[in-house]
Short mmCIF file of C-alpha atoms in Angstrom, two decimals:
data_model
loop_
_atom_site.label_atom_id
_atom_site.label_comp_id
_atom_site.label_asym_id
_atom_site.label_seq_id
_atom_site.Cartn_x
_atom_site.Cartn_y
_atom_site.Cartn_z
CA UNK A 1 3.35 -62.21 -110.43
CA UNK A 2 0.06 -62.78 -109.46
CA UNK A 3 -2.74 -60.17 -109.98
CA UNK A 4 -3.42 -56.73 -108.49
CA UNK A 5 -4.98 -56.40 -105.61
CA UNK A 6 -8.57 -54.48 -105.90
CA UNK A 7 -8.95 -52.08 -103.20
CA UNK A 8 -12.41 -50.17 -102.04
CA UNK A 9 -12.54 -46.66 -103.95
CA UNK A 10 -13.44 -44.66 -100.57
CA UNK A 11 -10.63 -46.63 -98.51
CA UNK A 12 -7.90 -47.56 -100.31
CA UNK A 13 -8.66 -50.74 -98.25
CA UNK A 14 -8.41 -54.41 -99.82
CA UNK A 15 -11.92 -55.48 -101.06
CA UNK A 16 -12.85 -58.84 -98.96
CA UNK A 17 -13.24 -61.68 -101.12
CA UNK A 18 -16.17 -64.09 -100.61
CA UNK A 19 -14.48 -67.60 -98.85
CA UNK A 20 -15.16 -70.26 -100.96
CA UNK A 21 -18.18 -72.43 -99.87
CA UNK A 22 -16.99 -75.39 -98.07
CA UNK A 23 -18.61 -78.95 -99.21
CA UNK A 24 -20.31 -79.29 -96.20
CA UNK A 25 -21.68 -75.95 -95.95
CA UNK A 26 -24.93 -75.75 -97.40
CA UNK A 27 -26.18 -78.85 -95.42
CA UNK A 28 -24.38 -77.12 -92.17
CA UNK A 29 -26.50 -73.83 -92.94
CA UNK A 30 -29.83 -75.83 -93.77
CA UNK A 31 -29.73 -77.62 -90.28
CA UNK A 32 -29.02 -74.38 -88.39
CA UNK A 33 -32.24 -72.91 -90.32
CA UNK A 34 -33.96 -76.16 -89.11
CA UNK A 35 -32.65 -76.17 -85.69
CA UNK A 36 -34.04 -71.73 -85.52
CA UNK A 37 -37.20 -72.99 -86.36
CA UNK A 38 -37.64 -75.69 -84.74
CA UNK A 39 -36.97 -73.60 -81.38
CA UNK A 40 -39.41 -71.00 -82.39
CA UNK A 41 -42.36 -73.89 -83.03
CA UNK A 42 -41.69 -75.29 -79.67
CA UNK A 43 -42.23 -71.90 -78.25
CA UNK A 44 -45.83 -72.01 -79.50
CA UNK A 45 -47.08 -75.47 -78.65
CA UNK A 46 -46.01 -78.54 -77.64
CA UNK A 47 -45.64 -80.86 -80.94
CA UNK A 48 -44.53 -84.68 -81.09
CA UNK A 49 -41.61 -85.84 -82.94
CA UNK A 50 -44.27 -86.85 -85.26
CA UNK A 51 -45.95 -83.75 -85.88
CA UNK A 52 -42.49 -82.14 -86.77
CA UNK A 53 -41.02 -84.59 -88.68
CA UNK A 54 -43.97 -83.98 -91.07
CA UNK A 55 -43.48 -79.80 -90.87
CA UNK A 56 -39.71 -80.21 -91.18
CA UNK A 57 -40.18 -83.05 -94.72
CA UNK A 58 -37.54 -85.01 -92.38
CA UNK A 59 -37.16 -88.15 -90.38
CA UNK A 60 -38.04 -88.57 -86.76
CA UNK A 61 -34.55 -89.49 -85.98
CA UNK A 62 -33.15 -85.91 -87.02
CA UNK A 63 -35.55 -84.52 -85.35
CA UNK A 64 -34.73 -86.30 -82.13
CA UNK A 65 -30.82 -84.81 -82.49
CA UNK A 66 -32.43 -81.89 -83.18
CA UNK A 67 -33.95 -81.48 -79.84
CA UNK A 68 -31.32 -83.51 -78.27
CA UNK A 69 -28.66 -80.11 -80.38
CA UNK A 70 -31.19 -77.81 -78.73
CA UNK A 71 -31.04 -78.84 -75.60
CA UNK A 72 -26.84 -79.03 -75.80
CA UNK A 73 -27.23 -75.38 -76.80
CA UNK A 74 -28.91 -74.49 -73.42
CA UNK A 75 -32.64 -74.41 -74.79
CA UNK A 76 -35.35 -75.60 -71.79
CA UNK A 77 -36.35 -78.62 -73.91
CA UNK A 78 -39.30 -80.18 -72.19
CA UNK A 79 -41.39 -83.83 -72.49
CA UNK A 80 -44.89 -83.83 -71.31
CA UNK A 81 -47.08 -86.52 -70.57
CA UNK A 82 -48.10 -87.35 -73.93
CA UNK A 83 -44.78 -87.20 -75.54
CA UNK A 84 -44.68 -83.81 -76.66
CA UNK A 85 -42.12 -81.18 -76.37
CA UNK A 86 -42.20 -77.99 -75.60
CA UNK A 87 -39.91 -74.56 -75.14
CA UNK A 88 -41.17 -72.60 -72.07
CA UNK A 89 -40.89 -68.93 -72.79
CA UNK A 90 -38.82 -66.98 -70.82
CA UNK A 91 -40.24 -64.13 -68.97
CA UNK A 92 -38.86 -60.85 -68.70
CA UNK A 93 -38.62 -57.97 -65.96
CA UNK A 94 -41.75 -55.93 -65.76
CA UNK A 95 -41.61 -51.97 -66.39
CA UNK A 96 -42.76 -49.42 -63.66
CA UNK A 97 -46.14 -49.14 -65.20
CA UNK A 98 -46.64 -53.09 -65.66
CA UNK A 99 -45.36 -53.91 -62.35
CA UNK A 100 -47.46 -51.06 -61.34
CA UNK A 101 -50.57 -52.30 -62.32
CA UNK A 102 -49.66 -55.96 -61.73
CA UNK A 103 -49.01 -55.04 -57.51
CA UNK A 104 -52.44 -52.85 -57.43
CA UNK A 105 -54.52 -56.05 -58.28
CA UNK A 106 -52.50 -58.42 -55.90
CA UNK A 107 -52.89 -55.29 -52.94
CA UNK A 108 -56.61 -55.45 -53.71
CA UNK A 109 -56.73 -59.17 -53.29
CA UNK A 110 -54.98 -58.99 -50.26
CA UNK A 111 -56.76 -55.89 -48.77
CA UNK A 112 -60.19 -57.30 -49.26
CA UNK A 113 -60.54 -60.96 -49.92
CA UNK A 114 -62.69 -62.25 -46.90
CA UNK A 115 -59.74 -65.33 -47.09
CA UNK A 116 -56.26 -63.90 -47.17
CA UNK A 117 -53.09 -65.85 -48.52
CA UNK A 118 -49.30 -66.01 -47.85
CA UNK A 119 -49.42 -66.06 -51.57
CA UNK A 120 -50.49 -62.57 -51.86
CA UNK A 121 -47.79 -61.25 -50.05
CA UNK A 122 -45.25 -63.27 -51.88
CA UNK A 123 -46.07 -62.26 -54.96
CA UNK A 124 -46.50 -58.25 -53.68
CA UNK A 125 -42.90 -58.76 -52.26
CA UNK A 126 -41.99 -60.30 -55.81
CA UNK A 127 -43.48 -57.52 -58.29
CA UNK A 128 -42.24 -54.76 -55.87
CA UNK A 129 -38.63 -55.93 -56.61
CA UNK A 130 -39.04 -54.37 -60.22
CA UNK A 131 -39.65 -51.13 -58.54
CA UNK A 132 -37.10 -48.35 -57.01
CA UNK A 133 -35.87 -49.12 -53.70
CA UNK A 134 -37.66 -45.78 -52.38
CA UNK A 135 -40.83 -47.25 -53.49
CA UNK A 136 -40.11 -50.99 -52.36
CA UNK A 137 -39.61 -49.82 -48.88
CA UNK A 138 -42.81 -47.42 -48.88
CA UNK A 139 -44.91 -50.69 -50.48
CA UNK A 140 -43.86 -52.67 -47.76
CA UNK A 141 -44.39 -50.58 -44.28
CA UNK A 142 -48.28 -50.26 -46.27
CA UNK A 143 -48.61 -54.10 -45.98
CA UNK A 144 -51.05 -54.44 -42.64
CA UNK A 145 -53.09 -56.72 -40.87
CA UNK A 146 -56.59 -56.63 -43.36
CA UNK A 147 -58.55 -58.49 -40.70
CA UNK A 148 -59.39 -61.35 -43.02
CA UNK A 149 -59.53 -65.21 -42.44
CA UNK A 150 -55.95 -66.35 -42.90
CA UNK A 151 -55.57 -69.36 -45.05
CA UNK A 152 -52.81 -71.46 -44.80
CA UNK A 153 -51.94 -71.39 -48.08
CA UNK A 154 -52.54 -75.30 -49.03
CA UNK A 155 -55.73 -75.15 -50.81
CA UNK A 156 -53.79 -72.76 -53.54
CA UNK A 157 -50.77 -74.88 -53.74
CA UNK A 158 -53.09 -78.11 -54.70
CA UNK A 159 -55.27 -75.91 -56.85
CA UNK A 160 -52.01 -74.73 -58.77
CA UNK A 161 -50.08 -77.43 -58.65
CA UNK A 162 -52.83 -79.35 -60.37
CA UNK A 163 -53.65 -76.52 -62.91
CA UNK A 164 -50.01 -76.81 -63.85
CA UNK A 165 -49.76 -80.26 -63.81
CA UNK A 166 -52.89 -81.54 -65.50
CA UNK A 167 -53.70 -83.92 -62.65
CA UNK A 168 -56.95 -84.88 -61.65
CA UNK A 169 -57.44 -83.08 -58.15
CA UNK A 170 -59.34 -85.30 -55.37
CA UNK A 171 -60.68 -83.12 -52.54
CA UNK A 172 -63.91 -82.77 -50.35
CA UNK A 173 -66.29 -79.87 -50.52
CA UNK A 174 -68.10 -77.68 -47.68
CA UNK A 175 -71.42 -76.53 -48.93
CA UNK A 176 -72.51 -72.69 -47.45
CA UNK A 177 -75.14 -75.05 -45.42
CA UNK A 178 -71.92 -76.84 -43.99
CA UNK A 179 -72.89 -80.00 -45.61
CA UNK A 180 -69.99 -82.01 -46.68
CA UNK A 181 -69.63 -83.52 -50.24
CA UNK A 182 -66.74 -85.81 -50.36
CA UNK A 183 -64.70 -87.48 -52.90
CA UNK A 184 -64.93 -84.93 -55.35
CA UNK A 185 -62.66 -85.43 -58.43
CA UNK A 186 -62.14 -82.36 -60.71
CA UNK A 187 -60.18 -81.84 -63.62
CA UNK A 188 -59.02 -78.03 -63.21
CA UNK A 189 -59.74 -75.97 -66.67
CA UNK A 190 -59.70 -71.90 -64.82
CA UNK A 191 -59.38 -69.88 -62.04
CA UNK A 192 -61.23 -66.95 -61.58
CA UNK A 193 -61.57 -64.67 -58.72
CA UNK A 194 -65.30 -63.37 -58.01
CA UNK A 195 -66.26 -60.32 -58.71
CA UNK A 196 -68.62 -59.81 -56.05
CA UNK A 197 -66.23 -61.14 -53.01
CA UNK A 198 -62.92 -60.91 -54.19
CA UNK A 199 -62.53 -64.75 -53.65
CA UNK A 200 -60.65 -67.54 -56.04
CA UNK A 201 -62.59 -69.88 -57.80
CA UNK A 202 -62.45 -73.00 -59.40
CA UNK A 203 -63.86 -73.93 -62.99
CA UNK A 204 -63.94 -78.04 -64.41
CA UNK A 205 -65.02 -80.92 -65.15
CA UNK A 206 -65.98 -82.82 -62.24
CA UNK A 207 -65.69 -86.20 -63.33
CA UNK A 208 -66.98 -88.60 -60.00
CA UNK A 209 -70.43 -87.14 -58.77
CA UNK A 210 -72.28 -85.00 -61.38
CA UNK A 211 -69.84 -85.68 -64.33
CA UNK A 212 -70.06 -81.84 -65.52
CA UNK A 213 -68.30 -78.26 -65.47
CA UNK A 214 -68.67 -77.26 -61.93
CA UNK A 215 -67.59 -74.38 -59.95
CA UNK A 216 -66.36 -74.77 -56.62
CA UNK A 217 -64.72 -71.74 -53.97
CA UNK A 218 -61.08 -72.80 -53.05
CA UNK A 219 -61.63 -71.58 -48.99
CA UNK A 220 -64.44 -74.48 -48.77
CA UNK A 221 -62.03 -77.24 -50.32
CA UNK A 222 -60.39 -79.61 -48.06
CA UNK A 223 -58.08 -82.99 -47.84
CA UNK A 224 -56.70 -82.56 -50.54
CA UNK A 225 -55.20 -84.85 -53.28
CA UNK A 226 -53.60 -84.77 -56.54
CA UNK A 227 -54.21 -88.46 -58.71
CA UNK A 228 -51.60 -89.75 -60.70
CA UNK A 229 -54.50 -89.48 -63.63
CA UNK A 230 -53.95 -86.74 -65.99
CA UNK A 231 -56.69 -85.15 -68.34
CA UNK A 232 -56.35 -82.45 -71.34
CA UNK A 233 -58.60 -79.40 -71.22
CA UNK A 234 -60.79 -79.63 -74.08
CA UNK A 235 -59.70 -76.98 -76.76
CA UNK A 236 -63.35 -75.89 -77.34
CA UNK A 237 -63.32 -75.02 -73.85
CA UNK A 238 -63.52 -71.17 -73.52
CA UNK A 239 -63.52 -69.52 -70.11
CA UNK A 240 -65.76 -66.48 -71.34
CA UNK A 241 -68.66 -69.14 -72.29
CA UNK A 242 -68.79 -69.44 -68.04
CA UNK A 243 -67.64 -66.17 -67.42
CA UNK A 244 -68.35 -63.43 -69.37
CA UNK A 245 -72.38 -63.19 -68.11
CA UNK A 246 -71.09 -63.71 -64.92
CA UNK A 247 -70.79 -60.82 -61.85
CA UNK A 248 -69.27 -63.15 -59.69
CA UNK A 249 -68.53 -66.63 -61.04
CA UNK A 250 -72.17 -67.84 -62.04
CA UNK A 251 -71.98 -68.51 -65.83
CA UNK A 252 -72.83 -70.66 -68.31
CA UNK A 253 -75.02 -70.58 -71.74
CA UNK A 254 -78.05 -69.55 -69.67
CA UNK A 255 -78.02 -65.96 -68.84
CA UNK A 256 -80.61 -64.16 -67.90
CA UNK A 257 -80.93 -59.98 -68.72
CA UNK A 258 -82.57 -57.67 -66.07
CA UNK A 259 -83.57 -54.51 -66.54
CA UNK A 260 -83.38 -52.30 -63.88
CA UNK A 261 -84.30 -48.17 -63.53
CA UNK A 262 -82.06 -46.11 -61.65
CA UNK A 263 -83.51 -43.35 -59.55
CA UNK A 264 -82.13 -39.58 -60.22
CA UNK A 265 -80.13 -39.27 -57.23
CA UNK A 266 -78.16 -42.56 -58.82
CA UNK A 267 -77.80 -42.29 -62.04
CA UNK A 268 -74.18 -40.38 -62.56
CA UNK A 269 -73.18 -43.47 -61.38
CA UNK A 270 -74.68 -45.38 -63.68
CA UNK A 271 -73.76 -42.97 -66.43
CA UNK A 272 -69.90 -43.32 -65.32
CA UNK A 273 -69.81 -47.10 -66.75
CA UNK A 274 -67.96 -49.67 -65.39
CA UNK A 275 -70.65 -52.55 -64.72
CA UNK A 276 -69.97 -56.02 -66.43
CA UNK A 277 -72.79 -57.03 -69.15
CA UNK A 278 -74.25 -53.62 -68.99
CA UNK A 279 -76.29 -51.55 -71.45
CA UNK A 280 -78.29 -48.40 -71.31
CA UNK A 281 -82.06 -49.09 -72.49
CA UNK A 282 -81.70 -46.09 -74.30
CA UNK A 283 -78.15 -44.44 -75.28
CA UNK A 284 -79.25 -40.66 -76.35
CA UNK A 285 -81.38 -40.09 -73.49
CA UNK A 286 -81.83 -39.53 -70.12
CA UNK A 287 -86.01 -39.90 -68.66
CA UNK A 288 -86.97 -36.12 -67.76
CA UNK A 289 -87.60 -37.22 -64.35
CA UNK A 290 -83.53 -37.62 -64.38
CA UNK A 291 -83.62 -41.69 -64.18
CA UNK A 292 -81.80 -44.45 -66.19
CA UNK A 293 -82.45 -47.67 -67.25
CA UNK A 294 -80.08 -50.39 -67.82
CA UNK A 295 -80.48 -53.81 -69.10
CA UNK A 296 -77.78 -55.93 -67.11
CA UNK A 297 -76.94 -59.79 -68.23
CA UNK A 298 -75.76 -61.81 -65.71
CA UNK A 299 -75.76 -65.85 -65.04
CA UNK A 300 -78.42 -67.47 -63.82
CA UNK A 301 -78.25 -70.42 -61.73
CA UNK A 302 -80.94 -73.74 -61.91
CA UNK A 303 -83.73 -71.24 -60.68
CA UNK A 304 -83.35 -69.19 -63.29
CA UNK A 305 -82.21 -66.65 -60.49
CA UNK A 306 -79.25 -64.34 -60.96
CA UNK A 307 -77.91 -64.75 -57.46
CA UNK A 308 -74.80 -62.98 -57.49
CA UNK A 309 -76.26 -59.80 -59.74
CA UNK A 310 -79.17 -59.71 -57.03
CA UNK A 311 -76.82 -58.47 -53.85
CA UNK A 312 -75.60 -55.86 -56.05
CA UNK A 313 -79.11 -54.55 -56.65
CA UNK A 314 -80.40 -54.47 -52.47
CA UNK A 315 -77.42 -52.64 -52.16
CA UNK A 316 -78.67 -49.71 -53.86
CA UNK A 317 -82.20 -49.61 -51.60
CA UNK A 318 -84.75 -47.33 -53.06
CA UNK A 319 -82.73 -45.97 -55.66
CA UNK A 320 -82.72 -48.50 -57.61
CA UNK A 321 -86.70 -50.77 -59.27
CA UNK A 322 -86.02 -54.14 -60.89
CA UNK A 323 -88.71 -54.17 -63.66
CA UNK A 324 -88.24 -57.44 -65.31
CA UNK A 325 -88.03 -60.09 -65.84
CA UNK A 326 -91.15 -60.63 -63.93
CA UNK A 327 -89.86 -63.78 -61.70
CA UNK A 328 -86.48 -61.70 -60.62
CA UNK A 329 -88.63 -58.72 -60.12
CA UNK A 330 -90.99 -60.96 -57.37
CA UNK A 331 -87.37 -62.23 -55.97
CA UNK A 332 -86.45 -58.77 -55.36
CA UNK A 333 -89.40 -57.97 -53.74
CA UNK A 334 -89.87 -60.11 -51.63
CA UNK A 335 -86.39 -59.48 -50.16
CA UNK A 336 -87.26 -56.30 -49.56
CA UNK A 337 -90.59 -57.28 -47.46
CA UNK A 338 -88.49 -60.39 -45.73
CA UNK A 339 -86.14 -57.44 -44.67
CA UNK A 340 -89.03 -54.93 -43.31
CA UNK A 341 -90.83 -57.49 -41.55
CA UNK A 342 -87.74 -58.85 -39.55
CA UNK A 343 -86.52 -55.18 -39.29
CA UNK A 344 -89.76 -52.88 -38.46
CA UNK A 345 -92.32 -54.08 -36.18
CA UNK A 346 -94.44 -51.23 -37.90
CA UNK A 347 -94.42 -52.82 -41.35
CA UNK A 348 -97.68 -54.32 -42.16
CA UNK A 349 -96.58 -57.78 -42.44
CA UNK A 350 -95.00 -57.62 -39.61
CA UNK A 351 -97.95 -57.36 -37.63
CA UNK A 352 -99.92 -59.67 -39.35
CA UNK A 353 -96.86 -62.00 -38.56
CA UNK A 354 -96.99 -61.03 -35.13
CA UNK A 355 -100.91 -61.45 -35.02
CA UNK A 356 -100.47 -64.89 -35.80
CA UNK A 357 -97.92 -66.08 -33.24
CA UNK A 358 -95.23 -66.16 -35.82
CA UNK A 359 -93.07 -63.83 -34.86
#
């Protein structure tokens, strides 16, 4: 007779017995350790079958049935151009609150970007699918006409496609003057949308004319085309060293800080925040006349001149005094007396103008 059989004291249930290792088994259980891992590094980066046969302490030719198991077990294995692979991450279904927040961005692109996109309204039809029906159907009917320029959508698809792609984008260049530039070859490294108009950008290396980081606006580019050539954005390149001093897309390392006083009858506004770059002169108080000062950093371009800050401040009229730097200050200025002169034949240099026959 063989033994008793041990049962659990709270079940009066046989006791399971640990199975008995096969040979095989450790080496089974080390590869699917190696073959977890190995999933979660492609997740991160693309590596080489170099780069992990060194992490792993393993040959290159496990490695390649490793990927070549991974890929058997339904993972997105994927070669690039340099001969590393990659794991794409899987998205997931936003929440109400993300897809929330995600569709009130697109609307305001589409509402008031001076060049509208079929994009837009793609991707607004997209995120509204993670919301209720009720609300999907509301969303929709809100979708109008915004009077903008209508695009037709190809200067996006190039600019993406090549963003994606890490192709070398060939394409030719309005200038605000109309002034073509042609031939323009630019390796894509961001897209940002401007602050100040609500309009997608471009940010590179433009390798054919002026062989430096350039920013171009995607409604002026035209005939376009994507070279087989591919590139690598540099990994010291950080979008916030050409964006963060920017209040449109003007950036760069050579940022220039205003300070500018606030008049009374403007300065809750101030006081509610929300300007990029922007600091109070003085935190703990207010001037008794009831005025503010803030000191406001924004990119300069070769003039030293913060063009896209200096819209922002004419908009504000007399409420607003740029004291300094003194060459922005004189910019300012004079804007305001180009204005009255064209404007009010009463304004003294408007008469003088007119004195002199050049009016």
């Amino acid at each position: 007779m063989g033994e008793p059989q041990q049962t659990h004291p709270d079940t009066d249930l046989p006791t399971p017995t640990a199975p008995r290792p096969l040979p095989r088994q450790p080496l089974v259980w080390n590869r699917a350790k190696r073959l977890a891992a190995l999933a979660d590094k492609l997740r991160q980066a693309p590596r080489t079958t170099e780069q992990l046969a060194a992490h792993f302490g393993v040959t290159r030719r496990s490695i390649q049935r490793d990927l070549l198991a991974l890929s058997q077990m339904e993972h997105r294995v994927t070669r690039d151009h340099r001969g590393a692979y990659h794991i794409p991450q899987g998205g997931r279904a936003l929440g109400p609150a993300e897809a929330l927040a995600v569709y009130t961005a697109v609307r305001l692109l589409h509402h008031h970007a001076p060049v509208t996109s079929g994009h837009y309204l793609s991707a607004l039809e997209t995120i509204a699918g993670n919301l209720p029906q009720h609300l999907r159907h509301l969303l929709h009917r809100s979708l109008l006409d915004t009077g903008a320029t209508h695009a037709t959508d190809r200067a996006l698809d190039f600019v993406a496609a090549a963003w994606t792609n890490r192709e070398v984008l060939r394409f030719d260049y309005r200038k605000p003057g109309g002034e073509v530039e042609r031939g323009n070859e630019l390796e894509v490294y961001f897209v940002e949308i401007s602050r100040d108009n609500l309009a997608p950008y471009v940010i590179g290396q433009e390798t054919r004319h002026r062989q430096a980081i350039r920013t171009f606006k995607v409604s002026r580019m035209e005939n376009f085309a994507r070279l087989e050539r591919t590139y690598d954005i540099p990994e010291d390149f950080d979008p916030r060293d050409y964006l963060s001093d920017a209040w449109g897309v003007i950036g760069g390392k050579n940022p220039v800080t205003v300070r500018v006083r606030f008049a009374p009858e403007a300065a809750y506004r101030v006081l509610e925040g929300g300007y990029p770059n922007a600091t109070r002169v003085d935190t703990t108080l207010i001037h008794r006349d009831g005025s503010v000062e803030l000191d406001i950093r924004a990119g300069a371009d070769a003039s030293g001149l913060p063009r896209e800050l200096i819209p922002f401040l004419l908009g504000w009229g007399p409420r607003v005094e740029v004291l300094s730097p003194p060459h922005v200050r004189e910019h300012w200025l004079n804007e305001l007396r180009a204005a009255l002169a064209r404007h009010d034949p009463t304004y003294p240099g408007a008469l003088l103008d007119a004195m002199e026959g050049r009016r």
